[in-house]
Coordinates of N, CA, C and O in Angstrom, one line a residue:
X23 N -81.1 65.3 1.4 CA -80.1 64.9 0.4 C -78.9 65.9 0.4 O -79.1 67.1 0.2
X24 N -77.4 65.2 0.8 CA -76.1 66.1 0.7 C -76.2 67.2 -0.8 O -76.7 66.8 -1.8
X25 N -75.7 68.4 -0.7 CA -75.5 68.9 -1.8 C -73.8 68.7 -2.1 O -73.0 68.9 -1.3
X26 N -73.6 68.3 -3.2 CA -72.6 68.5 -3.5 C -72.1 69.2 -4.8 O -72.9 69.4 -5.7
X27 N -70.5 69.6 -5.0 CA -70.1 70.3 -5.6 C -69.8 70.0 -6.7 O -69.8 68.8 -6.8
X28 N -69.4 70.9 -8.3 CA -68.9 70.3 -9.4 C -67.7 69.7 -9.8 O -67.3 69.2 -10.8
X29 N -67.2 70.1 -8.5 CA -65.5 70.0 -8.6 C -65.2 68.3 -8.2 O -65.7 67.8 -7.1
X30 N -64.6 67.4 -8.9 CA -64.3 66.6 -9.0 C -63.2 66.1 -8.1 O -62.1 66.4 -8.6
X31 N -62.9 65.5 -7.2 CA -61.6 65.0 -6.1 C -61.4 63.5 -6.5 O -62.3 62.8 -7.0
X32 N -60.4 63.1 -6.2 CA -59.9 61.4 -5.8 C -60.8 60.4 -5.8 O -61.1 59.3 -6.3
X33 N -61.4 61.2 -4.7 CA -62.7 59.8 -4.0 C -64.0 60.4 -4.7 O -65.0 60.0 -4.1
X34 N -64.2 61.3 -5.9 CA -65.4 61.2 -6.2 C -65.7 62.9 -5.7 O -64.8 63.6 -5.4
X35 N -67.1 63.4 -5.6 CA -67.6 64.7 -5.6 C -67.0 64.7 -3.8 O -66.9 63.8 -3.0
X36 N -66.7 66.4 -3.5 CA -66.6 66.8 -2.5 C -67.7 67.4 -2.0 O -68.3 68.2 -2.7
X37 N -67.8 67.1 -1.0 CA -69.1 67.9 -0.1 C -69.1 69.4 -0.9 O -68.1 69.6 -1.6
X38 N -69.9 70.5 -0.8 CA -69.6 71.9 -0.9 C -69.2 72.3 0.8 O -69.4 71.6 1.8
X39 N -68.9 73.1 0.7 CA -68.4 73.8 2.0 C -67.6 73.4 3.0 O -67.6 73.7 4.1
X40 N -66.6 72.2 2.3 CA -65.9 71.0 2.6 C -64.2 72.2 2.7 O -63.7 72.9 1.7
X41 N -63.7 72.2 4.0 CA -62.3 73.3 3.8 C -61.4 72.3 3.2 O -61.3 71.1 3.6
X42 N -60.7 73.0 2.1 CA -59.0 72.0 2.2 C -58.0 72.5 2.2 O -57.0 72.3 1.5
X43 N -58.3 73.4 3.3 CA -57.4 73.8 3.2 C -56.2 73.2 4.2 O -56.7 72.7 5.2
X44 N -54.7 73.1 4.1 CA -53.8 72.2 4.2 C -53.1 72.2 5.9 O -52.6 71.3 6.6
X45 N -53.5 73.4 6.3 CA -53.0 73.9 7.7 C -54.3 74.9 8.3 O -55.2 75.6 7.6
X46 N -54.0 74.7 10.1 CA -55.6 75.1 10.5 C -55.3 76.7 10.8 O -54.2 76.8 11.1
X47 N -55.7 77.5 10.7 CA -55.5 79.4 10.9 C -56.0 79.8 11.9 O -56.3 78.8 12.5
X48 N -56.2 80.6 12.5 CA -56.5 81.0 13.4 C -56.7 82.7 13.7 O -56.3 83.7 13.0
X49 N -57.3 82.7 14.6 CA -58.0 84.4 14.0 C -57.6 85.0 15.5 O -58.0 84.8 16.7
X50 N -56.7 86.1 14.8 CA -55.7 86.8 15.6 C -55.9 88.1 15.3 O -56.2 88.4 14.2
X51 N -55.8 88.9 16.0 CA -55.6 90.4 15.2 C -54.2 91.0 16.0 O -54.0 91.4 17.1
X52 N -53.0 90.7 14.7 CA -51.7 91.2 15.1 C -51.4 92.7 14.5 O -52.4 93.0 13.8
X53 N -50.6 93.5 14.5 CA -50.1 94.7 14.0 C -49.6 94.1 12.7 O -49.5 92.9 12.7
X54 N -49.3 94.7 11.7 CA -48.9 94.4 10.0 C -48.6 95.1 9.5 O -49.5 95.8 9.0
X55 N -47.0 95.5 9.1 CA -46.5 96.8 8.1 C -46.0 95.9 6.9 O -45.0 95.1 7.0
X56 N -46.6 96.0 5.9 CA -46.2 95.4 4.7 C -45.9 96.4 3.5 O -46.4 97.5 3.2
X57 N -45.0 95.7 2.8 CA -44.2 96.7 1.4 C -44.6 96.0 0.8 O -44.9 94.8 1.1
X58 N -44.9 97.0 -1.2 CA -45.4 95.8 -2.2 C -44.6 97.2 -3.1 O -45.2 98.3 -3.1
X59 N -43.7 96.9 -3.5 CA -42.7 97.8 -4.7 C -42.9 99.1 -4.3 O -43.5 100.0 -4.8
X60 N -42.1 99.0 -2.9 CA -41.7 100.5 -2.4 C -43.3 101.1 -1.7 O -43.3 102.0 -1.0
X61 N -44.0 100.5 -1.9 CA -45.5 101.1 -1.0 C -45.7 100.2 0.3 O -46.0 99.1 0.4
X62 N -45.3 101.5 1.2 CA -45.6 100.4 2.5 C -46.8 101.0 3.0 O -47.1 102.1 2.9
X63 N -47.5 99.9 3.6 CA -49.3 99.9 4.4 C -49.1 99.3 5.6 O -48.3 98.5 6.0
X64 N -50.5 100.0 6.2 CA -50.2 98.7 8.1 C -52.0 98.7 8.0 O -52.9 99.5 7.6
X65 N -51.8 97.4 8.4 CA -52.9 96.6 8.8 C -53.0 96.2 9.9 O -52.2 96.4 10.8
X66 N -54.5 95.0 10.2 CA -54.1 93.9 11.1 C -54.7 92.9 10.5 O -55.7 92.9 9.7
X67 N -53.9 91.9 11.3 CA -54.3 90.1 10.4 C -55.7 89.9 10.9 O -56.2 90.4 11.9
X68 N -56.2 89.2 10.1 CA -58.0 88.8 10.6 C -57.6 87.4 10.6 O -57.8 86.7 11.7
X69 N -57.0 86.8 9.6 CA -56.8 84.7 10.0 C -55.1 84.7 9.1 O -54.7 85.1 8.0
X70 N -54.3 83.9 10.4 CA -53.1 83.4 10.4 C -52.7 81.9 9.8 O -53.8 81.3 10.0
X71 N -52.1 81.3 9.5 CA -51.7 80.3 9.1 C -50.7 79.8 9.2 O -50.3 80.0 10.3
X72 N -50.0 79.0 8.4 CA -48.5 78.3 9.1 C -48.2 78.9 7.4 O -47.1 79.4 7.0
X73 N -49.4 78.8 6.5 CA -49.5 79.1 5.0 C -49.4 80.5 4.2 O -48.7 81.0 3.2
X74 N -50.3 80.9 4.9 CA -51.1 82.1 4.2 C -51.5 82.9 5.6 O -51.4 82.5 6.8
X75 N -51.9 84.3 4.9 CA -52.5 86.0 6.1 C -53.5 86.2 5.3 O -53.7 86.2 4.1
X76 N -54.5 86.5 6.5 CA -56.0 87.7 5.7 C -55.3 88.9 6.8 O -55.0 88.8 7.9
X77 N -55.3 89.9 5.9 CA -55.0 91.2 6.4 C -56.0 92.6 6.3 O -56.4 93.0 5.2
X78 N -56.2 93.0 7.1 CA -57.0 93.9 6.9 C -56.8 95.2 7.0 O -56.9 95.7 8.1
X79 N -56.3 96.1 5.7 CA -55.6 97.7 5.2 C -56.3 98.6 6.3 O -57.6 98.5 6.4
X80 N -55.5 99.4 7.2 CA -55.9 100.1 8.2 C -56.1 101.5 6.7 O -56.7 102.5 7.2
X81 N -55.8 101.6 5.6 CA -56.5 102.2 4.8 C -57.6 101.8 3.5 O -57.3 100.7 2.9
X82 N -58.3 102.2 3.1 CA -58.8 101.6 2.3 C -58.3 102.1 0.5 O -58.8 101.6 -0.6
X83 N -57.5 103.0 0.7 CA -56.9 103.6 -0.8 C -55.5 102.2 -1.0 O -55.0 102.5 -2.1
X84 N -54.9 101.1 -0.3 CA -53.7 100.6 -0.3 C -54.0 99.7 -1.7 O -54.7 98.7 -1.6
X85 N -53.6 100.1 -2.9 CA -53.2 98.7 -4.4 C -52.0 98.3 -3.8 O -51.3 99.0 -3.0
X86 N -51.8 96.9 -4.2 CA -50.8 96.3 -4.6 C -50.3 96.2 -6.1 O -50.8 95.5 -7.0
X87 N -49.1 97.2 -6.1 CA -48.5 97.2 -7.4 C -47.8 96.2 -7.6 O -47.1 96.5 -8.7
X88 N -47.5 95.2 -7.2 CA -46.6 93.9 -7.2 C -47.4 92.7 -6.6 O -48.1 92.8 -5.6
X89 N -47.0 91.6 -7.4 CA -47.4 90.3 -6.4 C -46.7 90.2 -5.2 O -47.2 89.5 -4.3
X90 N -45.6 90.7 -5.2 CA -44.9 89.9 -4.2 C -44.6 91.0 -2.8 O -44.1 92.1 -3.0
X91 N -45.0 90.5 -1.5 CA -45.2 91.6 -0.6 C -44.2 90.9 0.5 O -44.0 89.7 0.6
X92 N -43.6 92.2 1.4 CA -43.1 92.0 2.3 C -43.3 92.5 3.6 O -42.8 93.6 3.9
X93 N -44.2 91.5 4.6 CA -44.2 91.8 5.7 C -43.8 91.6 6.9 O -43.5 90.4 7.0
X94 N -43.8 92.1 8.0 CA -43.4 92.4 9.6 C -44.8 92.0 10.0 O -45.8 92.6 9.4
X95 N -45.1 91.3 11.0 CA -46.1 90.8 11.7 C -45.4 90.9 13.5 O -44.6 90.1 14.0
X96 N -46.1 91.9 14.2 CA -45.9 92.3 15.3 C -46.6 91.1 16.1 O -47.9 91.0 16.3
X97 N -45.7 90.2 16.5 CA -46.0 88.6 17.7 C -46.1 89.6 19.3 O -45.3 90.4 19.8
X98 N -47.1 89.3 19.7 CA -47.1 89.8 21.3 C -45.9 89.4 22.3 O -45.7 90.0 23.3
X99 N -45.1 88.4 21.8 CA -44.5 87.6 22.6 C -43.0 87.9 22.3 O -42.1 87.6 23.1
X100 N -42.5 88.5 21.1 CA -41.6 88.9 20.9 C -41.2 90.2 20.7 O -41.9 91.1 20.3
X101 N -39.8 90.4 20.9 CA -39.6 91.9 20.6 C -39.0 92.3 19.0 O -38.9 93.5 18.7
X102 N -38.8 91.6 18.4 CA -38.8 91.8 16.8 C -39.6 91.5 16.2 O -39.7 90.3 16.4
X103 N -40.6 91.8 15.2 CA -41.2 91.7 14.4 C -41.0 90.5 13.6 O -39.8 90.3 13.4
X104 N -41.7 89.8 13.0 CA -41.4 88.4 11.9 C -41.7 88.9 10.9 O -42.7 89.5 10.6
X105 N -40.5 88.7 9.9 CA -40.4 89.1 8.5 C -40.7 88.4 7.6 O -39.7 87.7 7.2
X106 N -41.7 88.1 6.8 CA -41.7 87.1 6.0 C -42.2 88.0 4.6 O -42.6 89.1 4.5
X107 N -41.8 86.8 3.5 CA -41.9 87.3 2.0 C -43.3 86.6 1.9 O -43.6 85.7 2.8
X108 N -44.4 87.0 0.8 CA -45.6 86.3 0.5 C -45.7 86.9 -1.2 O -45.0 87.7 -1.8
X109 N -46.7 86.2 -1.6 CA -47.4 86.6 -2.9 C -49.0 86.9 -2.5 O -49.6 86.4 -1.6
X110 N -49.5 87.9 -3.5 CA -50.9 88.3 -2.9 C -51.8 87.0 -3.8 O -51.5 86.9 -5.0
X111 N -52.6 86.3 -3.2 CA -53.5 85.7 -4.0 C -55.2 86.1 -3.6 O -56.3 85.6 -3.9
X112 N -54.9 86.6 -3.2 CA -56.5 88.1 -3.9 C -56.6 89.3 -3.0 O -56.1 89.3 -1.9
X113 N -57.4 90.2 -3.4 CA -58.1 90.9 -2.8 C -59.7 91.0 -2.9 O -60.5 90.7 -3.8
X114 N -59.9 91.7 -1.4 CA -61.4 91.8 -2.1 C -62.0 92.5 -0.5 O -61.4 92.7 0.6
X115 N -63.3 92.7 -0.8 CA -63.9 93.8 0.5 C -64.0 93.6 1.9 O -64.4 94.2 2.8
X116 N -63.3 92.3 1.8 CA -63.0 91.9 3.4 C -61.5 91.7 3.6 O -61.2 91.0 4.6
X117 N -60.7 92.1 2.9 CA -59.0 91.8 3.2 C -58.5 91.6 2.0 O -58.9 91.9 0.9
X118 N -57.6 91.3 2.2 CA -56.0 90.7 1.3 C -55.7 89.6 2.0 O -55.6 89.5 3.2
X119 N -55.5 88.6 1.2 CA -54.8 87.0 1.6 C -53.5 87.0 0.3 O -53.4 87.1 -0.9
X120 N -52.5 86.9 1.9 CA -51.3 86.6 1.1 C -50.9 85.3 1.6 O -51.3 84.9 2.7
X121 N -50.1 84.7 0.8 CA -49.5 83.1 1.0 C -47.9 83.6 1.0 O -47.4 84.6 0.4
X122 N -47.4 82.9 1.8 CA -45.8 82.9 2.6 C -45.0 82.5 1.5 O -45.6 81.8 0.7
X123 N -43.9 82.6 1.1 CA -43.0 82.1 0.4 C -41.5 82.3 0.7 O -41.0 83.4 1.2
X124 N -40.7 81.3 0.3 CA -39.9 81.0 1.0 C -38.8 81.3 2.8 O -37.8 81.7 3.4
X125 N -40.1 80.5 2.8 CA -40.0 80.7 4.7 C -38.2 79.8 5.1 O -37.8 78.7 4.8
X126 N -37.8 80.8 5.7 CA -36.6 79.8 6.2 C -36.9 79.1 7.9 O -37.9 79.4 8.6
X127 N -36.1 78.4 8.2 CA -36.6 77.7 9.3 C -36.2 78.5 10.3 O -36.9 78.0 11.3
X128 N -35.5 79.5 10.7 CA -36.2 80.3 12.0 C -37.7 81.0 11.7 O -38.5 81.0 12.6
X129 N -37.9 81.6 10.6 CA -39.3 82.2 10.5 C -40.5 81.4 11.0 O -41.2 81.6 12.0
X130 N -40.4 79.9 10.0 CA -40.8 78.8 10.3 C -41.1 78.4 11.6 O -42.1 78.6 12.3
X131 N -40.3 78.0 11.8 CA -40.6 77.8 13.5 C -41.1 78.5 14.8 O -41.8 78.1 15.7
X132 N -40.4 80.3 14.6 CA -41.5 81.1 14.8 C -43.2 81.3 14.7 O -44.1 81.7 15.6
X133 N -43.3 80.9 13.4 CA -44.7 81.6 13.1 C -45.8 80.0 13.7 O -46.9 80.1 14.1
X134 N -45.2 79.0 13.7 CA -45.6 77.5 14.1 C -45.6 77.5 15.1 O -46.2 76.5 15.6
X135 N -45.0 78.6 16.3 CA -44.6 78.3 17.1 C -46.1 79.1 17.9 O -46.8 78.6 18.8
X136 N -46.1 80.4 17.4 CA -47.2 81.2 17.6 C -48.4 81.1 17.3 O -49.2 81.6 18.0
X137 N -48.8 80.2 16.0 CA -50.3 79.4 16.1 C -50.8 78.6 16.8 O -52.0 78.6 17.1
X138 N -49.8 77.6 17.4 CA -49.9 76.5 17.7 C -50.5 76.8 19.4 O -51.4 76.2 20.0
X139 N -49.9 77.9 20.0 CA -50.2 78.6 20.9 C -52.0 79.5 20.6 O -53.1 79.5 21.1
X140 N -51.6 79.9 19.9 CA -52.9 80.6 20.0 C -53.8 80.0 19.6 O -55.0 80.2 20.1
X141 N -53.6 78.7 18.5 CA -54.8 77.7 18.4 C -55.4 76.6 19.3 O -56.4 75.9 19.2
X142 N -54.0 76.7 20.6 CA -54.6 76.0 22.1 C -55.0 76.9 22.7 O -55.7 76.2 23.5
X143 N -55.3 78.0 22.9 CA -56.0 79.3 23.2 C -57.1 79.0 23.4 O -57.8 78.8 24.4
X144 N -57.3 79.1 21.6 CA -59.1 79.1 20.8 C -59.3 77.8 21.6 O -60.2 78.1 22.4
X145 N -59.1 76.9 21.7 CA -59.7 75.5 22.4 C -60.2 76.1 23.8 O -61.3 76.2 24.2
X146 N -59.1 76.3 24.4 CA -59.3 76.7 26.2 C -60.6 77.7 26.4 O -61.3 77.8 27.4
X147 N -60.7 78.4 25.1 CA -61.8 79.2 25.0 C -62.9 78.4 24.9 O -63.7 78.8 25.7
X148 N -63.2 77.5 24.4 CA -64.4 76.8 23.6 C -64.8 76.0 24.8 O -66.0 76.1 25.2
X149 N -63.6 75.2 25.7 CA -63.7 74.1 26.3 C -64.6 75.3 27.2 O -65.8 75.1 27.2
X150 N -64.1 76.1 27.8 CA -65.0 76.9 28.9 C -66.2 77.3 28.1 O -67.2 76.6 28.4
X151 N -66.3 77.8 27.5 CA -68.0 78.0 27.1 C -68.8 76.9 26.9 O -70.0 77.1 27.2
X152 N -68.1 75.3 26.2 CA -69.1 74.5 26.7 C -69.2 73.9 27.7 O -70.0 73.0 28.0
X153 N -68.2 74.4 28.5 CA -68.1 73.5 30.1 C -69.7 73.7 30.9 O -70.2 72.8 31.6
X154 N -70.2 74.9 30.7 CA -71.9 74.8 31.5 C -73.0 74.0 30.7 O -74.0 73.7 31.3
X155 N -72.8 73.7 29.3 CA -73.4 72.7 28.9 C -73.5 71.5 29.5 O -74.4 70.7 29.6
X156 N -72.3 71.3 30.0 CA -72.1 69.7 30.5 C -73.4 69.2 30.8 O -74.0 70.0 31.6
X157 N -74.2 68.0 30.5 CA -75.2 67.2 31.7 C -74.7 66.5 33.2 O -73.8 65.7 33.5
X158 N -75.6 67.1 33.8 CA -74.8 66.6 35.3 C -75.3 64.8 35.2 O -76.1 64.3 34.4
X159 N -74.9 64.5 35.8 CA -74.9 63.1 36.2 C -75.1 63.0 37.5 O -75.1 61.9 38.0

């Protein structure tokens, strides 16, 4: 018997452990110097999004004194850094997840540009590992 959740959706109960989240992430570990009201920290990303960052404080003393954070995310592929504004929507003992906010369309297209790549990656990856599964015929 499905377990499902208390949370009520459209079509009725959602599965538990059901993602909805809106865009797919991908798990990168990039370089990350971010400011949050004049305190700057460096990290690296643990999951990327077109949305949202999990980042992980190369210190573990780093508060955010402000919701609103500003970071440089070091792209392998480029020689400037991507600047983007976010808000923190939590912390906790495995990272910081911040959500992006007002992304203009070069950022945009950048950061879309660089998942989209690295999430055909993660496939190329997958496809070889189950390529010796295959049943021969």
């Amino acid at each position: 018997m499905p377990c499902f959740s208390s949370t009520r959706g459209k079509a009725g109960y959602l599965p538990m452990g059901k993602d909805l989240r809106h865009y797919p992430r991908v798990r990168v570990e990039l370089d990350v110097t971010a400011d949050a009201a004049g305190r700057q920290w460096h990290g690296k990303t643990m999951d990327l999004s077109l949305r949202a960052v999990k980042v992980m404080p190369l210190s573990k003393s780093v508060s955010i004194a402000s919701n609103r954070v500003q970071l440089w995310l070091s792209l392998p592929d480029q020689d400037a850094p991507l600047a983007l504004t976010a808000t923190l929507e939590r912390m906790d003992s495995d990272g910081i997840t911040l959500s992006f906010v007002d992304l203009g369309e070069a950022e945009s297209r950048r950061l879309k540009n660089f998942v989209d790549r690295a999430l055909g990656g993660e496939w190329q990856e997958v496809l070889r590992t189950l390529a010796p599964l295959r049943p021969a015929f």
